[in-house]
C-alpha positions as a Python dict, from the first residue, in 0.01 Angstrom:
ca = {
    (1, 'M'): (0, 0, 0),
    (2, 'I'): (115, 353, -77),
    (3, 'G'): (72, 617, 193),
    (4, 'V'): (52, 985, 105),
    (5, 'F'): (46, 1273, 351),
    (6, 'D'): (14, 1647, 332),
    (7, 'S'): (-52, 1925, 578),
    (8, 'G'): (-394, 1971, 422),
    (9, 'I'): (-581, 1866, 111),
    (10, 'G'): (-348, 1992, -163),
    (11, 'G'): (-177, 1655, -180),
    (12, 'L'): (-495, 1500, -314),
    (13, 'T'): (-369, 1594, -661),
    (14, 'V'): (-58, 1383, -591),
    (15, 'A'): (-276, 1094, -472),
    (16, 'K'): (-490, 1122, -786),
    (17, 'A'): (-182, 1114, -1010),
    (18, 'I'): (-50, 806, -830),
    (19, 'L'): (-382, 625, -870),
    (20, 'E'): (-395, 713, -1241),
    (21, 'R'): (-45, 576, -1299),
    (22, 'L'): (-60, 281, -1059),
    (23, 'P'): (-425, 170, -1062),
    (24, 'G'): (-347, -171, -915),
    (25, 'Y'): (-208, -31, -590),
    (26, 'D'): (-400, 50, -276),
    (27, 'L'): (-349, 403, -148),
    (28, 'I'): (-419, 575, 181),
    (29, 'Y'): (-416, 954, 212),
    (30, 'F'): (-370, 1155, 531),
    (31, 'G'): (-440, 1527, 524),
    (32, 'D'): (-323, 1678, 852),
    (33, 'T'): (-583, 1954, 856),
    (34, 'A'): (-574, 1975, 1237),
    (35, 'R'): (-222, 2125, 1228),
    (36, 'T'): (-218, 2306, 895),
    (37, 'P'): (-34, 2512, 778),
    (38, 'Y'): (309, 2366, 836),
    (39, 'G'): (491, 2661, 678),
    (40, 'N'): (488, 2875, 991),
    (41, 'K'): (614, 2596, 1221),
    (42, 'S'): (974, 2526, 1323),
    (43, 'A'): (1169, 2254, 1142),
    (44, 'L'): (1166, 2041, 1457),
    (45, 'T'): (788, 2070, 1486),
    (46, 'V'): (741, 1979, 1119),
    (47, 'Q'): (971, 1679, 1164),
    (48, 'T'): (763, 1565, 1461),
    (49, 'Y'): (441, 1602, 1261),
    (50, 'A'): (592, 1419, 962),
    (51, 'R'): (707, 1132, 1181),
    (52, 'R'): (356, 1103, 1330),
    (53, 'C'): (200, 1106, 983),
    (54, 'A'): (440, 836, 865),
    (55, 'D'): (375, 626, 1176),
    (56, 'F'): (0, 653, 1118),
    (57, 'L'): (27, 550, 753),
    (58, 'I'): (256, 258, 840),
    (59, 'S'): (11, 144, 1109),
    (60, 'K'): (-254, 131, 835),
    (61, 'G'): (-34, -89, 614),
    (62, 'A'): (160, 158, 400),
    (63, 'R'): (487, 19, 269),
    (64, 'V'): (578, 332, 72),
    (65, 'I'): (536, 689, 200),
    (66, 'I'): (498, 990, -29),
    (67, 'I'): (540, 1335, 128),
    (68, 'A'): (301, 1558, -67),
    (69, 'C'): (381, 1864, 145),
    (70, 'N'): (665, 2093, 39),
    (71, 'T'): (737, 2208, 394),
    (72, 'A'): (747, 1852, 531),
    (73, 'A'): (955, 1734, 237),
    (74, 'S'): (1209, 2011, 299),
    (75, 'A'): (1225, 1963, 675),
    (76, 'A'): (1177, 1589, 716),
    (77, 'A'): (1246, 1387, 399),
    (78, 'E'): (1602, 1294, 496),
    (79, 'L'): (1496, 1215, 852),
    (80, 'L'): (1211, 988, 739),
    (81, 'A'): (1429, 817, 477),
    (82, 'R'): (1694, 748, 739),
    (83, 'D'): (1460, 633, 1015),
    (84, 'Y'): (1211, 435, 808),
}
């Protein structure tokens, strides 16, 4: 299963593109609307949020995580790649 997360709903376009190109894969999307926007948060806070999003998606069966949030990708992509 592919897991996609964003700080809101903008990443739905990413999820749609994935489904169009990989129709045989299951996908789960998490839009963190409770803590949006991420852009005004510290890097450490964004990393914490990203880790929680990844943990949630993994708990639901995701084997691949796509960060559809520019702020989270900038602040946490290396951290998530290293730790997961």
